[in-house]
Short mmCIF file of C-alpha atoms in Angstrom, two decimals:
data_model
loop_
_atom_site.label_atom_id
_atom_site.label_comp_id
_atom_site.label_asym_id
_atom_site.label_seq_id
_atom_site.Cartn_x
_atom_site.Cartn_y
_atom_site.Cartn_z
CA MET A 1 37.47 -0.31 18.54
CA GLY A 2 34.55 -2.23 20.04
CA PHE A 3 30.94 -1.22 20.40
CA PRO A 4 30.14 0.54 22.58
CA ASP A 5 33.27 2.61 23.03
CA ALA A 6 33.55 2.90 26.81
CA VAL A 7 35.74 6.01 26.71
CA LEU A 8 33.44 7.90 24.33
CA GLU A 9 30.36 6.92 26.30
CA GLN A 10 31.90 8.09 29.56
CA GLN A 11 32.70 11.44 27.96
CA ARG A 12 29.11 11.76 26.80
CA VAL A 13 27.75 10.97 30.28
CA GLU A 14 30.00 13.60 31.86
CA ALA A 15 29.08 16.22 29.24
CA ALA A 16 25.37 15.55 29.78
CA ALA A 17 25.84 15.91 33.56
CA SER A 18 27.32 19.36 32.98
CA PHE A 19 24.03 20.30 31.26
CA ASN A 20 22.02 18.65 34.08
CA ILE A 21 20.65 16.11 31.59
CA PRO A 22 20.54 12.40 32.48
CA LEU A 23 22.08 10.30 29.72
CA ASP A 24 22.26 6.53 29.42
CA PRO A 25 25.37 5.42 27.53
CA ARG A 26 25.00 3.29 24.45
CA THR A 27 25.01 -0.40 25.31
CA ARG A 28 24.88 -3.70 23.53
CA GLY A 29 21.12 -3.31 23.74
CA ASP A 30 21.38 -0.57 21.10
CA LEU A 31 23.54 -2.83 18.95
CA ALA A 32 21.08 -5.71 19.38
CA VAL A 33 18.17 -3.52 18.21
CA VAL A 34 20.07 -2.38 15.11
CA VAL A 35 21.17 -5.93 14.23
CA LEU A 36 17.76 -7.49 14.88
CA LEU A 37 15.88 -4.93 12.80
CA SER A 38 18.51 -5.20 10.04
CA VAL A 39 17.83 -8.95 9.90
CA VAL A 40 14.08 -8.30 9.77
CA TYR A 41 14.53 -5.87 6.89
CA GLY A 42 16.78 -8.41 5.19
CA ILE A 43 13.89 -10.90 5.30
CA ASP A 44 11.60 -8.18 3.98
CA LEU A 45 14.03 -7.59 1.12
CA LEU A 46 13.84 -11.27 0.15
CA ALA A 47 10.04 -11.12 0.25
CA ILE A 48 9.97 -7.95 -1.87
CA GLY A 49 12.39 -9.52 -4.36
CA PHE A 50 10.18 -12.62 -4.57
CA MET A 51 7.10 -10.44 -4.99
CA LEU A 52 8.68 -8.45 -7.83
CA TRP A 53 9.90 -11.64 -9.50
CA ASN A 54 6.33 -12.96 -9.39
CA ARG A 55 4.69 -9.60 -10.07
CA LYS A 56 2.53 -11.09 -12.86
CA TYR A 57 0.97 -13.62 -10.47
CA PRO A 58 -2.56 -12.13 -10.27
CA PRO A 59 -3.02 -12.10 -6.46
CA ILE A 60 0.36 -10.37 -6.12
CA LYS A 61 -0.30 -8.06 -9.05
CA ALA A 62 -3.52 -6.88 -7.37
CA LYS A 63 -1.48 -5.64 -4.39
CA GLY A 64 0.62 -3.28 -6.50
CA PRO A 65 4.09 -4.86 -6.17
CA VAL A 66 5.98 -1.73 -7.26
CA LEU A 67 4.07 0.38 -4.73
CA MET A 68 4.81 -2.18 -2.01
CA ALA A 69 8.50 -2.12 -2.96
CA CYS A 70 8.39 1.66 -2.50
CA LEU A 71 6.77 1.13 0.92
CA PHE A 72 9.67 -1.15 1.86
CA VAL A 73 12.25 1.41 0.70
CA CYS A 74 10.55 4.19 2.69
CA SER A 75 10.51 1.95 5.78
CA VAL A 76 14.26 1.37 5.38
CA PHE A 77 14.81 5.13 5.14
CA TRP A 78 12.80 5.52 8.35
CA PHE A 79 14.97 2.87 10.03
CA ILE A 80 18.23 4.54 8.97
CA GLY A 81 16.92 7.86 10.25
CA ASP A 82 15.90 6.28 13.57
CA VAL A 83 19.37 4.78 14.06
CA GLN A 84 20.77 8.29 13.76
CA ILE A 85 18.16 10.50 15.45
CA ASN A 86 17.55 8.06 18.34
CA GLY A 87 21.28 7.78 18.98
CA HIS A 88 21.74 4.03 18.63
CA ALA A 89 25.12 4.40 16.90
CA PRO A 90 28.08 6.76 17.31
CA LEU A 91 27.70 9.80 15.05
CA ALA A 92 31.12 11.43 15.39
CA ASN A 93 33.32 11.29 12.30
CA THR A 94 30.54 9.72 10.19
CA VAL A 95 27.97 10.99 7.72
CA PHE A 96 25.41 10.73 10.53
CA THR A 97 26.57 14.12 11.83
CA SER A 98 24.42 15.60 9.03
CA CYS A 99 21.33 15.95 11.20
CA ARG A 100 19.31 17.75 8.54
CA GLY A 101 20.26 15.22 5.89
CA PHE A 102 19.36 12.11 7.90
CA GLY A 103 17.03 13.50 10.56
CA ILE A 104 14.84 15.52 8.20
CA TRP A 105 15.27 14.28 4.62
CA VAL A 106 15.88 10.58 5.28
CA ARG A 107 13.82 9.97 8.42
CA VAL A 108 10.95 12.43 8.21
CA LEU A 109 10.41 13.24 4.52
CA LEU A 110 11.50 10.04 2.75
CA GLY A 111 10.69 7.74 5.67
CA ILE A 112 7.68 8.80 7.70
CA CYS A 113 6.03 10.98 5.03
CA GLY A 114 6.87 8.41 2.36
CA VAL A 115 5.14 5.62 4.30
CA CYS A 116 2.10 7.83 4.93
CA ALA A 117 1.98 8.88 1.27
CA ILE A 118 2.08 5.27 0.03
CA VAL A 119 -0.69 4.21 2.41
CA ALA A 120 -2.70 7.23 1.25
CA LEU A 121 -2.00 6.42 -2.42
CA ARG A 122 -3.16 2.82 -2.05
CA SER A 123 -6.31 3.94 -0.23
CA TYR A 124 -6.89 6.63 -2.87
CA THR A 125 -6.46 3.99 -5.60
CA LEU A 126 -9.18 1.86 -4.00
CA TYR A 127 -11.42 4.93 -3.69
CA HIS A 128 -10.78 5.92 -7.31
CA VAL A 129 -11.46 2.44 -8.69
CA PHE A 130 -14.23 1.08 -6.46
CA GLU A 131 -16.04 4.27 -5.41
CA LEU A 132 -15.57 6.62 -8.37
CA GLN A 133 -15.21 3.72 -10.86
CA LEU A 134 -12.36 5.46 -12.66
CA PRO A 135 -9.07 3.94 -13.82
CA SER A 136 -6.03 4.39 -11.58
CA ARG A 137 -4.04 6.32 -14.16
CA GLY A 138 -3.86 9.72 -15.76
CA LEU A 139 -3.20 13.23 -14.47
CA ARG A 140 -6.41 13.37 -12.44
CA PHE A 141 -5.33 10.31 -10.49
CA TYR A 142 -1.71 11.35 -9.89
CA ALA A 143 -2.35 15.07 -9.28
CA PRO A 144 -2.68 14.74 -5.44
CA LEU A 145 0.52 12.66 -5.29
CA ILE A 146 2.43 15.18 -7.42
CA ALA A 147 1.19 18.03 -5.22
CA TYR A 148 2.28 16.17 -2.09
CA ILE A 149 5.75 15.44 -3.50
CA LEU A 150 6.13 19.14 -4.30
CA CYS A 151 5.17 19.97 -0.70
CA ILE A 152 7.82 17.54 0.57
CA ILE A 153 10.47 19.12 -1.66
CA VAL A 154 9.53 22.66 -0.59
CA PHE A 155 9.54 21.68 3.09
CA GLY A 156 12.91 19.96 2.75
CA VAL A 157 14.50 22.87 0.89
CA VAL A 158 13.26 25.39 3.48
CA ALA A 159 14.51 23.16 6.32
CA SER A 160 17.92 22.86 4.67
CA ALA A 161 18.12 26.63 4.15
CA LEU A 162 17.54 27.37 7.84
CA HIS A 163 20.48 27.66 10.20
CA ALA A 164 21.25 24.41 12.00
CA SER A 165 20.34 25.91 15.38
CA ALA A 166 16.86 26.72 14.02
CA SER A 167 16.24 23.24 12.59
CA ALA A 168 18.36 20.14 13.34
CA GLU A 169 21.75 20.56 14.97
CA TYR A 170 24.56 18.16 15.84
CA ILE A 171 25.81 18.50 19.42
CA PRO A 172 29.38 17.09 19.45
CA GLU A 173 29.67 16.98 23.26
CA LEU A 174 26.70 14.63 23.47
CA ASP A 175 27.27 13.02 20.04
CA ILE A 176 23.59 13.39 19.25
CA CYS A 177 21.21 15.43 17.08
CA SER A 178 18.80 17.96 18.52
CA LEU A 179 15.71 19.51 16.93
CA ALA A 180 14.70 23.08 17.71
CA GLN A 181 11.25 23.18 19.31
CA PRO A 182 9.51 25.42 16.71
CA PHE A 183 10.97 23.36 13.90
CA LYS A 184 9.90 20.13 15.61
CA ILE A 185 6.34 21.47 15.81
CA SER A 186 6.34 22.30 12.09
CA VAL A 187 7.71 18.84 11.23
CA TYR A 188 5.02 17.01 13.17
CA ALA A 189 2.30 19.35 11.93
CA PHE A 190 3.31 18.39 8.37
CA VAL A 191 3.39 14.68 9.23
CA TRP A 192 -0.01 14.86 10.93
CA ALA A 193 -1.51 16.71 7.97
CA THR A 194 -0.42 13.73 5.87
CA SER A 195 -1.90 11.25 8.33
CA VAL A 196 -5.21 13.14 8.45
CA PHE A 197 -5.43 12.82 4.67
CA VAL A 198 -4.76 9.07 5.07
CA GLY A 199 -7.60 8.86 7.59
CA LEU A 200 -10.06 10.78 5.41
CA ILE A 201 -9.39 8.59 2.38
CA ASN A 202 -9.81 5.43 4.45
CA TRP A 203 -13.10 6.78 5.80
CA ARG A 204 -14.33 7.28 2.24
CA ILE A 205 -13.59 3.66 1.26
CA ARG A 206 -15.12 2.05 4.33
CA HIS A 207 -18.16 0.76 2.39
CA ILE A 208 -16.58 -0.23 -0.92
CA LYS A 209 -17.36 -3.66 -2.29
CA SER A 210 -14.17 -5.53 -3.09
CA SER A 211 -13.30 -9.21 -3.28
CA PHE A 212 -10.51 -9.34 -0.74
CA ASN A 213 -11.45 -6.93 2.07
CA GLU A 214 -9.09 -4.20 0.92
CA ALA A 215 -11.08 -1.63 2.93
CA ARG A 216 -10.49 -3.58 6.13
CA GLU A 217 -6.86 -4.13 5.13
CA MET A 218 -6.32 -0.41 4.65
CA PHE A 219 -8.22 0.38 7.86
CA ILE A 220 -5.67 -1.75 9.72
CA ALA A 221 -2.86 0.01 7.85
CA CYS A 222 -4.31 3.40 8.71
CA ALA A 223 -4.67 2.43 12.38
CA ILE A 224 -1.02 1.32 12.45
CA VAL A 225 0.14 4.61 10.93
CA LEU A 226 -1.94 6.72 13.32
CA GLY A 227 -0.82 4.63 16.30
CA VAL A 228 2.90 4.92 15.59
CA LEU A 229 2.62 8.65 14.82
CA THR A 230 0.75 9.23 18.09
CA PHE A 231 3.46 7.41 20.01
CA ASN A 232 6.25 9.33 18.23
CA THR A 233 4.53 12.66 18.85
CA CYS A 234 4.14 11.89 22.55
CA MET A 235 7.78 10.88 22.81
CA GLN A 236 8.96 14.04 21.05
CA PHE A 237 6.93 16.47 23.15
CA VAL A 238 6.39 14.68 26.47
CA HIS A 239 9.93 13.19 26.68
CA PRO A 240 11.95 15.41 24.32
CA ASN A 241 15.24 13.91 25.58
CA TYR A 242 14.10 10.34 24.98
CA PRO A 243 17.14 9.49 22.78
CA MET A 244 19.30 9.92 25.88
CA GLN A 245 17.36 7.30 27.84
CA LEU A 246 17.95 3.70 26.86
CA ARG A 247 14.48 2.27 27.44
CA PHE A 248 12.72 5.08 25.61
CA ARG A 249 14.94 5.10 22.51
CA ILE A 250 14.79 1.32 22.19
CA ALA A 251 11.01 1.31 22.67
CA SER A 252 10.60 4.07 20.08
CA THR A 253 12.73 2.38 17.40
CA VAL A 254 11.31 -1.11 17.97
CA LEU A 255 7.70 0.11 17.89
CA ASP A 256 8.32 2.18 14.74
CA HIS A 257 9.60 -0.78 12.79
CA VAL A 258 7.35 -3.45 14.20
CA CYS A 259 4.56 -1.21 12.90
CA CYS A 260 6.27 -0.63 9.53
CA ASN A 261 6.67 -4.38 9.06
CA ALA A 262 3.12 -5.08 10.20
CA LEU A 263 1.95 -2.50 7.67
CA LEU A 264 3.88 -4.18 4.87
CA TRP A 265 2.89 -7.75 5.73
CA VAL A 266 -0.79 -6.93 6.29
CA ILE A 267 -0.89 -6.03 2.59
CA ILE A 268 1.52 -8.49 0.94
CA GLY A 269 1.66 -11.36 3.43
CA LYS A 270 -1.17 -13.60 2.26
CA PRO A 271 -0.50 -13.61 -1.51
CA VAL A 272 3.28 -13.94 -1.04
CA VAL A 273 3.03 -16.85 1.41
CA TRP A 274 0.42 -18.67 -0.67
CA CYS A 275 2.43 -18.06 -3.84
CA ILE A 276 5.37 -19.83 -2.18
CA PHE A 277 3.53 -22.84 -0.76
CA ARG A 278 0.23 -23.32 -2.66
CA ARG A 279 0.60 -21.27 -5.81
CA LYS A 280 -1.95 -22.93 -8.11
CA MET A 281 -4.49 -23.77 -5.40
CA TYR A 282 -4.55 -20.17 -4.15
CA LEU A 283 -4.77 -18.82 -7.69
CA ASP A 284 -7.80 -21.04 -8.38
CA LYS A 285 -9.47 -19.93 -5.16
CA TRP A 286 -8.59 -16.28 -5.77
CA THR A 287 -9.95 -16.37 -9.32
CA ALA A 288 -13.13 -18.14 -8.23
CA THR A 289 -13.76 -15.45 -5.62
CA LEU A 290 -13.23 -12.76 -8.20
CA ARG A 291 -15.61 -14.50 -10.63
CA MET A 292 -18.36 -14.85 -8.05
CA ASP A 293 -18.08 -11.17 -7.11
CA GLY A 294 -17.95 -10.03 -10.74
CA LEU A 295 -15.19 -7.53 -9.95
CA GLN A 296 -12.55 -8.52 -12.49
CA ARG A 297 -12.65 -5.15 -14.19
CA MET A 298 -11.85 -3.44 -10.88
CA TYR A 299 -8.72 -5.53 -10.42
CA GLU A 300 -7.60 -5.09 -14.06
CA ILE A 301 -6.42 -8.69 -14.38
CA GLU A 302 -5.31 -9.88 -17.82
CA SER A 303 -6.73 -12.98 -19.44
CA SER A 304 -4.45 -16.00 -19.19
CA GLY A 305 -5.66 -19.44 -18.27
CA HIS A 306 -7.13 -18.90 -14.83
CA THR A 307 -7.73 -15.17 -15.12
CA VAL A 308 -9.67 -12.90 -17.36
CA GLU A 309 -9.10 -9.71 -19.29
CA VAL A 310 -11.33 -7.00 -17.97
CA LEU A 311 -12.73 -3.76 -19.26
CA GLU A 312 -12.25 -0.34 -17.81
CA PRO A 313 -14.98 0.64 -15.35
CA GLN A 314 -16.00 3.78 -17.24
CA SER A 315 -17.71 1.80 -20.03
CA ALA A 316 -21.16 3.31 -20.60
CA TYR A 317 -22.81 0.14 -21.91
CA LYS A 318 -25.79 -1.07 -19.91
CA ALA A 319 -27.48 -4.42 -20.07
CA HIS A 320 -30.40 -3.20 -22.16
CA ASP A 321 -27.99 -1.59 -24.69
CA PHE A 322 -26.24 -4.91 -25.22
CA TYR A 323 -29.31 -7.07 -25.08
CA TYR A 324 -31.73 -5.21 -27.33
CA TYR A 325 -29.15 -4.25 -29.91
CA ASN A 326 -27.72 -7.77 -30.19
CA THR A 327 -30.75 -10.04 -29.83
CA PRO A 328 -33.07 -11.01 -32.69
CA LYS A 329 -36.67 -9.96 -32.08
CA ASP A 330 -37.90 -13.52 -31.93
CA LYS A 331 -35.41 -14.39 -29.14
CA GLU A 332 -35.81 -11.46 -26.84
CA HIS A 333 -35.39 -12.39 -23.23
CA PRO A 334 -37.77 -11.11 -20.52
CA SER A 335 -37.01 -7.58 -19.44
CA VAL A 336 -36.23 -8.68 -15.90
CA TYR A 337 -32.56 -8.55 -16.92
CA ALA A 338 -32.78 -5.17 -18.61
CA ASP A 339 -31.23 -3.31 -15.70
CA MET A 340 -28.58 -5.90 -15.00
CA PRO A 341 -24.97 -4.76 -15.61
CA ALA A 342 -23.80 -5.83 -19.04
CA ASP A 343 -21.02 -8.00 -17.68
CA GLN A 344 -23.62 -10.11 -15.80
CA LEU A 345 -26.20 -10.51 -18.58
CA TRP A 346 -25.05 -13.83 -20.00
CA GLN A 347 -27.51 -16.72 -19.65
CA SER A 348 -27.80 -20.41 -20.41
CA GLU A 349 -29.72 -21.66 -23.42
CA ASP A 350 -32.87 -22.24 -21.37
CA GLY A 351 -32.72 -18.77 -19.85
CA SER A 352 -31.67 -19.87 -16.37
CA ARG A 353 -28.71 -18.39 -14.55
CA LEU A 354 -25.64 -20.60 -14.52
CA SER A 355 -22.91 -20.70 -11.90
CA SER A 356 -20.34 -17.98 -12.40
CA VAL A 357 -17.56 -20.29 -11.27
CA LEU A 358 -16.60 -22.53 -14.17
CA PRO A 359 -13.51 -24.60 -14.81
CA THR A 360 -11.11 -23.45 -17.48
CA VAL A 361 -12.17 -25.29 -20.64
CA GLY A 362 -10.84 -25.59 -24.14
CA PRO A 363 -12.51 -24.28 -27.27
CA ASP A 364 -13.84 -27.71 -28.25
CA SER A 365 -15.41 -28.64 -24.94
CA PRO A 366 -19.23 -28.55 -24.61
CA GLY A 367 -19.17 -25.89 -21.90
CA HIS A 368 -16.91 -23.48 -23.75
CA MET A 369 -18.13 -19.95 -24.38
CA SER A 370 -15.86 -17.86 -26.52
CA MET A 371 -14.75 -14.31 -25.72
CA LEU A 372 -16.96 -11.64 -27.19
CA GLY A 373 -15.48 -8.31 -28.31
CA PHE A 374 -17.30 -5.20 -29.41
CA GLU A 375 -16.75 -1.46 -29.51
CA SER A 376 -18.07 0.80 -26.76
CA GLU A 377 -17.37 4.50 -26.97
CA ASN A 378 -14.48 3.85 -29.32
CA ARG A 379 -12.91 1.41 -26.85
CA ALA A 380 -12.55 -2.31 -27.36
CA VAL A 381 -14.23 -4.28 -24.60
CA SER A 382 -13.39 -7.90 -23.78
CA TRP A 383 -16.00 -10.01 -22.08
CA PRO A 384 -14.97 -12.50 -19.35
CA GLU A 385 -15.25 -16.07 -20.56
CA HIS A 386 -16.94 -17.26 -17.38
CA TYR A 387 -19.97 -15.00 -17.83
CA LEU A 388 -22.59 -17.00 -19.74
CA GLY A 389 -25.11 -15.18 -21.88
CA TYR A 390 -28.37 -15.83 -23.55
CA ALA A 391 -27.49 -18.65 -25.96
CA ASN A 392 -29.09 -20.54 -28.80
CA ASP A 393 -27.48 -23.94 -29.40
CA ARG A 394 -24.54 -22.62 -27.30
CA GLN A 395 -23.84 -19.84 -29.74
CA LEU A 396 -23.50 -16.33 -28.38
CA ILE A 397 -25.91 -13.74 -29.73
#
């Protein structure tokens, strides 16, 4: 049997006419959309696999490769749900007749809400690390995510417990799924509550100082999410029968997944592409930027060759604590540096500031400065090797 099935489509058109509803039969345009977007997601899968394989590459690691893989999976769920709920493929005699399973759980909760939750989590991570200067771990960090997942589960269970006519129902005559109006309102109210949280978090991080414009990156991501949700909401309530009209259902599905892919590639595109074509050059540039900004501890990058091991941002040591407790009285440096953060205190032997961008050098080279470790609040702290401190004959105090 070919696609589309001319007999089935003619039956659908006649059934829709009996309800006084215009219906465009499925065409090869629907098939082309499904195939094209499947190819796009296949390319995304290769990129995600490459990213996970190179997850220890610092520029990729800073993007949260596991979180980005979850974003990809949620986008695929959204795509599968769109194929069903927008009527691009025949539903009869397939698992797609489960409108609550695919239309609610797969498309809305795992797809749309999943994408929104991941964008919110990444924005919240930036807010937690750069604004609150707290580590992105622990119960305090994950509590909002856990609460949101519980809300998703409760919403899904309640939706599944309702009668099909009160939530999502399969209409065999039209071979399509239909959402009850009150239920549709509750679904989009839940989705918009998620998107409002995304917007609030992105507003809070608009002024953070980061090395790679993550605030602007997440602003673009937030704008994409709000744009696609606005379009979907308008389609659902202004043109509620849009899945029955070819141009509307194709426009809806294409826009959804152009936006999902834009969202993914805005975040992972640059480090993945540079890792493929100019791996070492980009790593050197990336590390130099991080060194100049002095934000290694925010990115939690381990020390290995071109990168440094960083301390957690909650360390209570200040510059004057380190300086006055570790400097002999006859070598005290002027107090102009007393209020400088401890990780920027290091000086050259003549007291002048040196460049924070230094080549990687061996332990025997003249410019080498060894790593300094000490205890702060019962935590071991490692000092970046490119920060140069007050020195006497190139020995650290």
